[in-house]
Coordinates of C-alpha atoms in Angstrom, one line a residue:
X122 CA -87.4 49.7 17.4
X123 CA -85.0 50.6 14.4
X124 CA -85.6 48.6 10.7
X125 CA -81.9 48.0 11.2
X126 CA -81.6 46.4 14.9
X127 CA -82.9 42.8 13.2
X128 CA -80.0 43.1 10.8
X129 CA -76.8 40.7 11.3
X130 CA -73.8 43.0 12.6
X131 CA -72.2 42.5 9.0
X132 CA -75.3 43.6 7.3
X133 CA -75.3 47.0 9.3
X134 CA -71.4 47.8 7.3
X135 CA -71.4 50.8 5.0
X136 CA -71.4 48.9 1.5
X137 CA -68.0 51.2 1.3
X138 CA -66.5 49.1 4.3
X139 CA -67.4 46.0 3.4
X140 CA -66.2 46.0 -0.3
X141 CA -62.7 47.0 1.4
X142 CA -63.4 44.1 3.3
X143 CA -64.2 42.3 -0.2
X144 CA -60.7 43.1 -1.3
X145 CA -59.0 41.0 1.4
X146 CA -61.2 37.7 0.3
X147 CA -58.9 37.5 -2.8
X148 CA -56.9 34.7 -3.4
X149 CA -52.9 34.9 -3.3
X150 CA -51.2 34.8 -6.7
X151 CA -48.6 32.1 -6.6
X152 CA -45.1 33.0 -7.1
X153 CA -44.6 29.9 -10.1
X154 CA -46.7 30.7 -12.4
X155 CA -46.9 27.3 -13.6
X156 CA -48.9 26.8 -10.2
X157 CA -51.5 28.8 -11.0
X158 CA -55.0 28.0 -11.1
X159 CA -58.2 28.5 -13.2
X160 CA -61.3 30.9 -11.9
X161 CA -63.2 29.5 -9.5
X162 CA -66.9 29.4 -8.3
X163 CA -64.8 28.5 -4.6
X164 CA -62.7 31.4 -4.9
X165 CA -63.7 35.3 -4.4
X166 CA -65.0 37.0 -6.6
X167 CA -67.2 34.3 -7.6
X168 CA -67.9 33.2 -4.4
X169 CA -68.7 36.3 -2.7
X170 CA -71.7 36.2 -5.7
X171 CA -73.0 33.1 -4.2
X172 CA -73.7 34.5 -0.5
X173 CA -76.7 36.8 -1.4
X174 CA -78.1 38.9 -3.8
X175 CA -76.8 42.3 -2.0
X176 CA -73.6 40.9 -1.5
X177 CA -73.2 39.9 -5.5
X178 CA -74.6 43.2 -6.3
X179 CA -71.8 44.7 -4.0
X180 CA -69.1 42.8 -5.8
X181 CA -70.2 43.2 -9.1
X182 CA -69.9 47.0 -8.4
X183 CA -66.6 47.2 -6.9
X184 CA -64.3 47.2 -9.7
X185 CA -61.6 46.6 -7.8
X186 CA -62.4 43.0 -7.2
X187 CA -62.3 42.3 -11.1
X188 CA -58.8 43.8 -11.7
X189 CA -56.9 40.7 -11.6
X190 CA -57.7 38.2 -14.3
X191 CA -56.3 34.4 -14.4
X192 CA -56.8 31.9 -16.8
X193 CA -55.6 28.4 -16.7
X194 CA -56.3 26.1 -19.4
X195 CA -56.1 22.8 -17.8
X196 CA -54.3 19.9 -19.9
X197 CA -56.5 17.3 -19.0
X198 CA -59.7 19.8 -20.0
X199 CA -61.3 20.5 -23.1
X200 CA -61.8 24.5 -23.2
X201 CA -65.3 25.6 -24.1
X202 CA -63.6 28.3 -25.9
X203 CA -67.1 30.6 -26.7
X204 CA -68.0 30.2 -23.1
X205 CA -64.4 31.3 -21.9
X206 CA -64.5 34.3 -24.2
X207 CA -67.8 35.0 -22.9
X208 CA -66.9 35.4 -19.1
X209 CA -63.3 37.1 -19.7
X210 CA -65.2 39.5 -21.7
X211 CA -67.7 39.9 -18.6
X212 CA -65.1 39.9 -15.9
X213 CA -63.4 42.7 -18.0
X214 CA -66.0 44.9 -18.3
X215 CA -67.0 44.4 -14.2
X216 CA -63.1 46.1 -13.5
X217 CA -64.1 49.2 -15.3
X218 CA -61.1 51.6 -16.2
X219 CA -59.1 50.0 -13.4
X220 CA -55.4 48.9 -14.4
X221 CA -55.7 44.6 -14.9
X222 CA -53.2 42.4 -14.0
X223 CA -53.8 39.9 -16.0
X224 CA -52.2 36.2 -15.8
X225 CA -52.7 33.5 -18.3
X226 CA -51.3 29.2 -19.0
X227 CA -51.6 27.3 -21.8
X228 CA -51.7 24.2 -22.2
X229 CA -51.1 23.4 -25.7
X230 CA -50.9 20.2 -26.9
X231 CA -51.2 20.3 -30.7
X232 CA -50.7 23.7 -33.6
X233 CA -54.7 23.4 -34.1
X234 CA -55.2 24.3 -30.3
X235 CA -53.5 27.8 -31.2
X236 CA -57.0 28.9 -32.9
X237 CA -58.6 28.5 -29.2
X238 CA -55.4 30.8 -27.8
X239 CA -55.6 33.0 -30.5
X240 CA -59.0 33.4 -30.1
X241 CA -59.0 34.4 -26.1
X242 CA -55.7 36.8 -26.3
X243 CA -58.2 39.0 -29.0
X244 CA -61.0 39.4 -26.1
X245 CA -57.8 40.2 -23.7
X246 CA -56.0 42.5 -25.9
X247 CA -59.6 44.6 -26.6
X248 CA -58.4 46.2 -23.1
X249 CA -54.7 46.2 -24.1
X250 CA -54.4 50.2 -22.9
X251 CA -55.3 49.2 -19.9
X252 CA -52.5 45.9 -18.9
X253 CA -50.6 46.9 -16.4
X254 CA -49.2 43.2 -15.7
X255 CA -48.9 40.5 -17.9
X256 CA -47.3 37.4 -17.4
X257 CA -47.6 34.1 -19.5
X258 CA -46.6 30.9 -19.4
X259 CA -47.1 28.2 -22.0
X260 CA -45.6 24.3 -22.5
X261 CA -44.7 25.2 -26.2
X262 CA -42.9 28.0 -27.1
X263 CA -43.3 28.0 -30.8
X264 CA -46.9 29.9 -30.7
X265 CA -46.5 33.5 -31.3
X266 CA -48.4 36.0 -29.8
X267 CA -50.8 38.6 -32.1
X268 CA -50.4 41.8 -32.5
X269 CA -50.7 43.4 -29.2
X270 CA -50.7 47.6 -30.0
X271 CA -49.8 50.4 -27.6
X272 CA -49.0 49.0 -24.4
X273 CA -49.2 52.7 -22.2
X274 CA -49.7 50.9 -19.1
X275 CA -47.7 48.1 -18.5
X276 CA -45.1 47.8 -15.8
X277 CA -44.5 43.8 -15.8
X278 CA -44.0 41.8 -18.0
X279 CA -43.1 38.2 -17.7
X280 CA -43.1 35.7 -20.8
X281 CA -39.9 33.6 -19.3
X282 CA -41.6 30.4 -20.8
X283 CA -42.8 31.8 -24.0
X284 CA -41.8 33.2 -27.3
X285 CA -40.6 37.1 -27.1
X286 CA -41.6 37.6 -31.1
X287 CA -44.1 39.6 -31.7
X288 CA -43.9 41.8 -28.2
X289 CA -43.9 45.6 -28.7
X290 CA -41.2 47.1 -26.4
X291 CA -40.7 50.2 -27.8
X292 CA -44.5 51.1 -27.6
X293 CA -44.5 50.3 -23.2
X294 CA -43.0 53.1 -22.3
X295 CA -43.6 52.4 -18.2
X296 CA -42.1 48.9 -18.8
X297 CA -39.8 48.2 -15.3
X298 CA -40.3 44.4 -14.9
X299 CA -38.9 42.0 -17.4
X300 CA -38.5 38.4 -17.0
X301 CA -37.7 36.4 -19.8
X302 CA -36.9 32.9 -21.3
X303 CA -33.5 33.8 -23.0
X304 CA -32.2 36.7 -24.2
X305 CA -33.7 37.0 -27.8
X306 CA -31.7 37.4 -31.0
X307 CA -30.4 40.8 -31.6
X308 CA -33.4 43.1 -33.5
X309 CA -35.0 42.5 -30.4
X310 CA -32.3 42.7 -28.3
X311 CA -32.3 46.4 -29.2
X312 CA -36.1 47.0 -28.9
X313 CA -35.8 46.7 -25.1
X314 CA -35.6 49.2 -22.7
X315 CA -32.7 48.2 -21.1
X316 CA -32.2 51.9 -19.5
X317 CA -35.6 52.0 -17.9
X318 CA -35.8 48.4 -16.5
X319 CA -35.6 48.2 -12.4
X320 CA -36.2 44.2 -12.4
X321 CA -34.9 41.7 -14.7
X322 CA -35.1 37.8 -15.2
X323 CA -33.5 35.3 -17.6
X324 CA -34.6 32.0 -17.1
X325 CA -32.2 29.8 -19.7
X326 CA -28.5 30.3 -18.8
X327 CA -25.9 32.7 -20.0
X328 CA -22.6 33.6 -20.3
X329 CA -21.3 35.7 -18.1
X330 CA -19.8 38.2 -20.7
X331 CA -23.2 38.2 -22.0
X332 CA -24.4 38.7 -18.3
X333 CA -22.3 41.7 -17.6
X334 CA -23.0 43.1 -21.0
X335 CA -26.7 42.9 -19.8
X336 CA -25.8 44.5 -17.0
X337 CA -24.0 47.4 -18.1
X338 CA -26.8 48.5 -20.2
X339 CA -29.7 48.7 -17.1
X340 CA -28.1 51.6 -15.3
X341 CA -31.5 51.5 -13.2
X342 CA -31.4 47.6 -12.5
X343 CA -32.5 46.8 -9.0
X344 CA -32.5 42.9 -8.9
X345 CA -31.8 40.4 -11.4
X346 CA -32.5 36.7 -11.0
X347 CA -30.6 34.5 -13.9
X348 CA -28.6 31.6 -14.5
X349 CA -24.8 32.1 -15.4
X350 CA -22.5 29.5 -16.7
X351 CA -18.8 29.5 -17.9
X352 CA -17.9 31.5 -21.4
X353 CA -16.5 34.3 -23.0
X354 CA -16.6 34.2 -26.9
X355 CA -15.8 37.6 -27.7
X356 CA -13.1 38.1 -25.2
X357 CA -14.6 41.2 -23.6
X358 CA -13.9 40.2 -20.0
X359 CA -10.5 40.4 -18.7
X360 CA -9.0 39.5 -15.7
X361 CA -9.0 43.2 -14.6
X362 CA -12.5 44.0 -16.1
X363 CA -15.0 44.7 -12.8
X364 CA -18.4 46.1 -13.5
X365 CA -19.6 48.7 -10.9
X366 CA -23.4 49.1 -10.7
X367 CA -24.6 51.6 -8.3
X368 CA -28.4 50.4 -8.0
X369 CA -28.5 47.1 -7.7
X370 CA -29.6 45.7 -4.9
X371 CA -31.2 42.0 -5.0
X372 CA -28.8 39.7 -7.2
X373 CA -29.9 35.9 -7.2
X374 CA -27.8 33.5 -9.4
X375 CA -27.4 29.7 -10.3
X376 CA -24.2 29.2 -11.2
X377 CA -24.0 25.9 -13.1
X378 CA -20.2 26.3 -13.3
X379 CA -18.5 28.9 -10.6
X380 CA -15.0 28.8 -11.6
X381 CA -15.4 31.8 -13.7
X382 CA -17.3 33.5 -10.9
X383 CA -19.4 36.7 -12.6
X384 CA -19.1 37.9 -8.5
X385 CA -15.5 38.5 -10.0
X386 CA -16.4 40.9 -12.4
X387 CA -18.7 42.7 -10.5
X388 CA -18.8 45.6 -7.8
X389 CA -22.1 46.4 -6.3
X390 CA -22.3 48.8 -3.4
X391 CA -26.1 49.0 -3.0
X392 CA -26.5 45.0 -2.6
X393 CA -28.5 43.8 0.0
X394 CA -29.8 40.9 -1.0
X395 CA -27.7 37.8 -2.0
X396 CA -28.8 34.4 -3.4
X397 CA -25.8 32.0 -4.6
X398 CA -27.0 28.4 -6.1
X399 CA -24.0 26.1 -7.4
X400 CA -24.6 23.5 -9.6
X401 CA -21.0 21.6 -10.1
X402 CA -20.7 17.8 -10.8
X403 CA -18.2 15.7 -8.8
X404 CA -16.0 15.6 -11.6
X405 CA -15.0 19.5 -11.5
X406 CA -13.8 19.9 -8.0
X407 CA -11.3 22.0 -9.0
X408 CA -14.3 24.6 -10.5
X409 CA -16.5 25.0 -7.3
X410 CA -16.7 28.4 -5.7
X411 CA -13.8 29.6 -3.1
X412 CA -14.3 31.3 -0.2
X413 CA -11.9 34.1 -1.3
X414 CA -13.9 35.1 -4.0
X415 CA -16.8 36.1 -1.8
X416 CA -14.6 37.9 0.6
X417 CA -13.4 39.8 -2.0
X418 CA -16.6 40.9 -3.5
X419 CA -17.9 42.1 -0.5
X420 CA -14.5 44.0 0.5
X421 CA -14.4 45.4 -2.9
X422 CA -18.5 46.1 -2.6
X423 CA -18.5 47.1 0.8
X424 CA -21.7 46.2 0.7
X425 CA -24.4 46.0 3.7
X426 CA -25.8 42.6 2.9
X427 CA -29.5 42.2 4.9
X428 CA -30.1 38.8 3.4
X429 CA -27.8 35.9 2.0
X430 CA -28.5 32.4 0.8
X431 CA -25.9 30.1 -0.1
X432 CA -26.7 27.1 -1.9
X433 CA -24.3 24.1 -2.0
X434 CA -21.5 26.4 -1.8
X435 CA -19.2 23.4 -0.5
X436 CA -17.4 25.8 1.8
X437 CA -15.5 23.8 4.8
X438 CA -16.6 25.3 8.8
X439 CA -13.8 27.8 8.2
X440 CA -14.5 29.2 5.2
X441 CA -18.0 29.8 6.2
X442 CA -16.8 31.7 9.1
X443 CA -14.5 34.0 7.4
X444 CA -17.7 34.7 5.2
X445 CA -19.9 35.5 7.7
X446 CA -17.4 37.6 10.1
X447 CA -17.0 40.1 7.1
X448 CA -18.0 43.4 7.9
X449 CA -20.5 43.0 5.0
X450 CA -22.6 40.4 6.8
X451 CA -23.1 42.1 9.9
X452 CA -26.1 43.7 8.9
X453 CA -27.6 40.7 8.1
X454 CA -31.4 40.4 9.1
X455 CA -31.6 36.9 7.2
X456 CA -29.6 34.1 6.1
X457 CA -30.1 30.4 4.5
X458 CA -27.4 27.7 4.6
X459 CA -27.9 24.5 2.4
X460 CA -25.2 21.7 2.8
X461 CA -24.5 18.7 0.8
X462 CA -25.7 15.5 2.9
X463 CA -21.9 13.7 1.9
X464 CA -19.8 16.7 3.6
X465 CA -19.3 17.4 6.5
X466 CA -21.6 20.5 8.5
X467 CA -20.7 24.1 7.4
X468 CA -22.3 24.8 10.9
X469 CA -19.4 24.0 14.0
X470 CA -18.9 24.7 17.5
X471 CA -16.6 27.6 16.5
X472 CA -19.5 29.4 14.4
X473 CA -22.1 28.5 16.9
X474 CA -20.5 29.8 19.7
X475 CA -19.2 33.5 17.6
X476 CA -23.3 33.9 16.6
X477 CA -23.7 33.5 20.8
X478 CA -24.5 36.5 23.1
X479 CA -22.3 36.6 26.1
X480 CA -24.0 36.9 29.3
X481 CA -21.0 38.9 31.0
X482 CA -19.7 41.1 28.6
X483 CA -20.9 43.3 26.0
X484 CA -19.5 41.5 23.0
X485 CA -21.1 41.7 20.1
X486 CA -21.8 38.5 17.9
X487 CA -21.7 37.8 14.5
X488 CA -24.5 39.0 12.6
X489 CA -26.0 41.0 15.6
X490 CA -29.4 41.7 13.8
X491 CA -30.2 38.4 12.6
X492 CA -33.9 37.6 12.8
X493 CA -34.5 34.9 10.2
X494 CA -32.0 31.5 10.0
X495 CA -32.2 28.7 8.1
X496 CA -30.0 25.6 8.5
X497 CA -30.3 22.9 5.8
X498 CA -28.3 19.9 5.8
X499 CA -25.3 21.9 7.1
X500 CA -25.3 21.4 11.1
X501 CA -25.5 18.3 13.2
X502 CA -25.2 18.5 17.0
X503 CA -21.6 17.8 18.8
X504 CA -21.5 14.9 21.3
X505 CA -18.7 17.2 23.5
X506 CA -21.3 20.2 22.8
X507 CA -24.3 19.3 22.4
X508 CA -26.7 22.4 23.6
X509 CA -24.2 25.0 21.9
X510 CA -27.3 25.4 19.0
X511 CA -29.6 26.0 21.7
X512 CA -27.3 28.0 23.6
X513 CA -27.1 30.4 20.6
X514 CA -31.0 30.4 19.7
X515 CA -31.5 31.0 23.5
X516 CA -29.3 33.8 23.6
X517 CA -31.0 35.6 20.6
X518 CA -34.3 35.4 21.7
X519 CA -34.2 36.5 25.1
X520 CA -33.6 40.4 26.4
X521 CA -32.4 41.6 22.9
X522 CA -33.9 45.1 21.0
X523 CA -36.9 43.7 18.4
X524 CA -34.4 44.7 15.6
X525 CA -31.7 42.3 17.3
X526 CA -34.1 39.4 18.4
X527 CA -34.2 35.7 16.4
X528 CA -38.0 35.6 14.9
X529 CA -37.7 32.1 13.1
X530 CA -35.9 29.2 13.1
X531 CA -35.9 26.4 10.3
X532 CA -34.0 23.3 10.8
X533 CA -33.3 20.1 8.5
X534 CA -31.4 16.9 7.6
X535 CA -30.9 14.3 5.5
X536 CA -28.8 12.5 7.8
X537 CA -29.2 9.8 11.0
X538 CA -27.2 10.8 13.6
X539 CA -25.7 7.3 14.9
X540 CA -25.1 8.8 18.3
X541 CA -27.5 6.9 20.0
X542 CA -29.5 9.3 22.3
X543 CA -28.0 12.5 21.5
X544 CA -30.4 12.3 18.2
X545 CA -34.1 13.7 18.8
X546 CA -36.8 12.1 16.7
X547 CA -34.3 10.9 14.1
X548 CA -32.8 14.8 13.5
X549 CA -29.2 15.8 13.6
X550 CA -30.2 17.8 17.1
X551 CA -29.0 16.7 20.5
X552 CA -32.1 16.5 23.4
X553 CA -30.0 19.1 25.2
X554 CA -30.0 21.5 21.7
X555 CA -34.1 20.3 21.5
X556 CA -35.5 21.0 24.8
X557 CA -33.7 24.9 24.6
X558 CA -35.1 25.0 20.9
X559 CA -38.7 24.2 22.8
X560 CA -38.0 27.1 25.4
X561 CA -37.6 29.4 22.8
X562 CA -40.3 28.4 20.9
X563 CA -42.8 28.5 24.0
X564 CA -41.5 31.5 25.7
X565 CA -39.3 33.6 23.4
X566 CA -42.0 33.6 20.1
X567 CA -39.7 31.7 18.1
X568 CA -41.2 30.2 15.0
X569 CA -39.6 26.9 15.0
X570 CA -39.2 24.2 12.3
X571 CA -37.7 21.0 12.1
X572 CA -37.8 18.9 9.0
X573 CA -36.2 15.2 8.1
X574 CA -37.0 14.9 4.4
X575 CA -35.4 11.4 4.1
X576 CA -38.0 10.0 6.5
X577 CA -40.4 12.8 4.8
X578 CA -41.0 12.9 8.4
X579 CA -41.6 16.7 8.9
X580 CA -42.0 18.2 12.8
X581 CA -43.8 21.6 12.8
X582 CA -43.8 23.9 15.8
X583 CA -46.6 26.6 16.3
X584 CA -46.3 29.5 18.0
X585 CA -48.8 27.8 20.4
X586 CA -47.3 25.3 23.4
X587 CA -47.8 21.9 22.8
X588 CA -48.2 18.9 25.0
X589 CA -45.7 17.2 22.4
X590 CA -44.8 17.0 18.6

């Protein structure tokens, strides 16, 4: 009998198989970088060194394993800076000449922790040629960084909650990814590569002259994520000024004050990807957003939106009709609607029942290729109609093309309905609209959820069948 018949099937892997297999064990990098965590002995790589001594030889030689590096210094910790220096040093040298992605938080709580900070970016920046993302995050942002040199690799760069001084732009020439606490004063302004950037953040809000400004000088610019308020100091804009930008194609704004909307001032062809957050106090009603506005931006676009998420937009059922029956929005493949719990729902019979499949004709519906939805705060189930929800979800999931069918549902309230039984487990959904919701769930794959976050009661539905909830 063969040496290798005793061996456990994993054992009998190529080593070149089962450090691909390695690669998978790594943790997921959090998309808040103020989430992230420190290295740990519970997390792969580390732990894949625990199992044996072939396996840790294994992932000490596969320098893909090593390529990501994050560091957390935990407030409530004191950092054993020589022993911290000591293992970056030794993680570093296990990734070989791979690219590193490197990820780092302070915690800084007084000037003389800087020495300890200062003192850990030298061991990073020894493999400076090598950074092909960097992102930082710090609770103080009067530290400044040290010298950093050539930067020949880097692609992303995000330092949106620290200090921009000290940052060589002009010497990371692949630099595409930018994110950034506030636009910095002007001798830096001009040291980035505005031309060459694909992705762009701005954290702290702006202007939107100063926004359009921004934009006009990324002629590449694919998305851009920022905060826009009011304002127009040097008079630039016009009522007749529009933008046109030919690339971009992901554009996520909050909009603390939406009267001067930048959407105005913009034409964007390529956009496929919308994300509109309103911040306006009670007190400037006559400053929120107008359903006319958006029209016009996407007839003036004419745009073919895939996804679209509008946040407080305080539209009235007909206004969010007329948004969604633009041409625009009929390639959408996603769409989010958040509602304000004093209005009344966005989400009515006469939407419902346009977003419905007709079983004897060959209508089309609103948003034919619609696969994700997600209704917060903006629908409640009507006593005359009460399965019309269900009735739509139904009609989605059932005998459509995989481009055309419903894949997810995600349903929640902060109200009580006060209609007695026509409320299911305290949620603004009628039996009738929850027992087709549970069909579609159990025999059309729908990936259902419902939510009531003032109960903080919160309903999940597998993909499995359950005996209940």
């Amino acid at each position: 009998m063969q040496p290798h018949a005793f061996l456990n099937p994993i054992q009998r892997l190529f080593p070149e198989i089962l450090a691909m297999i390695f690669t998978f064990c790594l943790p997921d990098v959090p998309k808040d970088l103020g989430e992230l965590k420190h290295i740990s002995s519970r997390n792969a790589p580390l732990l894949l060194c625990s199992v044996c001594s072939s396996w840790r030889c294994l992932a000490i030689s596969t320098p893909h394993l090593w390529q990501t590096l994050h560091f957390c210094s935990d407030e409530k910790l004191t950092i054993n800076t020589e022993s911290i220096t000591s293992g970056i040093r030794t993680w570093l040298d296990r990734s070989r000449a791979l690219p590193l992605s490197i990820r780092v938080v302070f915690w800084i709580r007084d000037p003389s922790e800087e020495t300890q900070r200062r003192l850990i970016f030298k061991v990073l920046s020894q493999e400076v040629s090598r950074w092909e993302i960097l992102e930082i995050y710090e609770n103080k942002i009067w530290v400044t960084h040290p010298p950093f040199g050539n930067l020949p690799m880097l692609h992303t760069l995000d330092i949106s909650e620290s200090s921009i001084d000290g940052i060589p732009f002009t010497a990371a020439p692949r630099l595409k990814k930018l994110s950034l606490r506030s636009l910095p004063n002007p001798t830096s302004v001009s040291a980035i590569p505005w031309d060459r950037l694909v992705e762009l953040t701005i954290r702290k809000a702006q202007t939107i002259s100063i926004v359009v400004d921004v934009i006009q000088c990324c002629p590449r610019l694919e998305s851009l994520y920022l905060q826009a308020k009011e304002g127009n100091e040097d008079g630039s804009l016009t009522s007749s000024s529009i933008t046109r930008h030919d690339t971009l194609r992901r554009l996520h704004l909050y909009l603390l004050r939406p009267s001067d909307m930048i959407i105005d001032r913009l034409t964007l062809p390529a956009l496929a990807d919308l994300s509109l957050r309103y911040h306006v106090s009670d007190s400037d009603v006559d400053l929120k957003l107008r359903c006319s506005q958006l029209v016009a931006f996407f007839t003036r676009s004419k745009c073919e939106l895939q996804e679209i998420a509008l946040y407080h937009p305080e539209f009235g059922p007909s206004e969010l009709l007329e948004c969604l029956s633009h041409r625009s929005c009929q390639t959408l493949t996603h769409l989010v609607i958040q509602g304000d719990e004093p209005l009344p729902p966005m989400v009515d019979r006469e939407l419902l029942t346009r977003l419905t499949y007709s079983d004897v004709d060959d209508e089309v519906p609103l948003c034919p290729k619609l696969g994700h939805l997600e209704l917060d705060n903006c629908y409640s189930s009507d006593s005359s109609f009460p399965d019309l929800l269900g009735r739509m979800i139904q009609s989605r999931c059932f005998g459509r093309a995989q481009d055309a069918q419903l894949k997810s549902l995600r349903l929640s309230s902060l109200r009580f309905s006060t209609r007695g039984q026509s409320n299911h487990h305290g949620l603004s959904v009628s039996s009738e609209d929850y027992e087709l919701l549970q069909f579609s769930q159990s025999n059309g794959g729908l990936n259902l959820r419902y939510s009531d976050v003032t109960l903080g009661l919160q309903l999940e539905i597998s993909n499995r069948q359950d005996d209940g909830i």
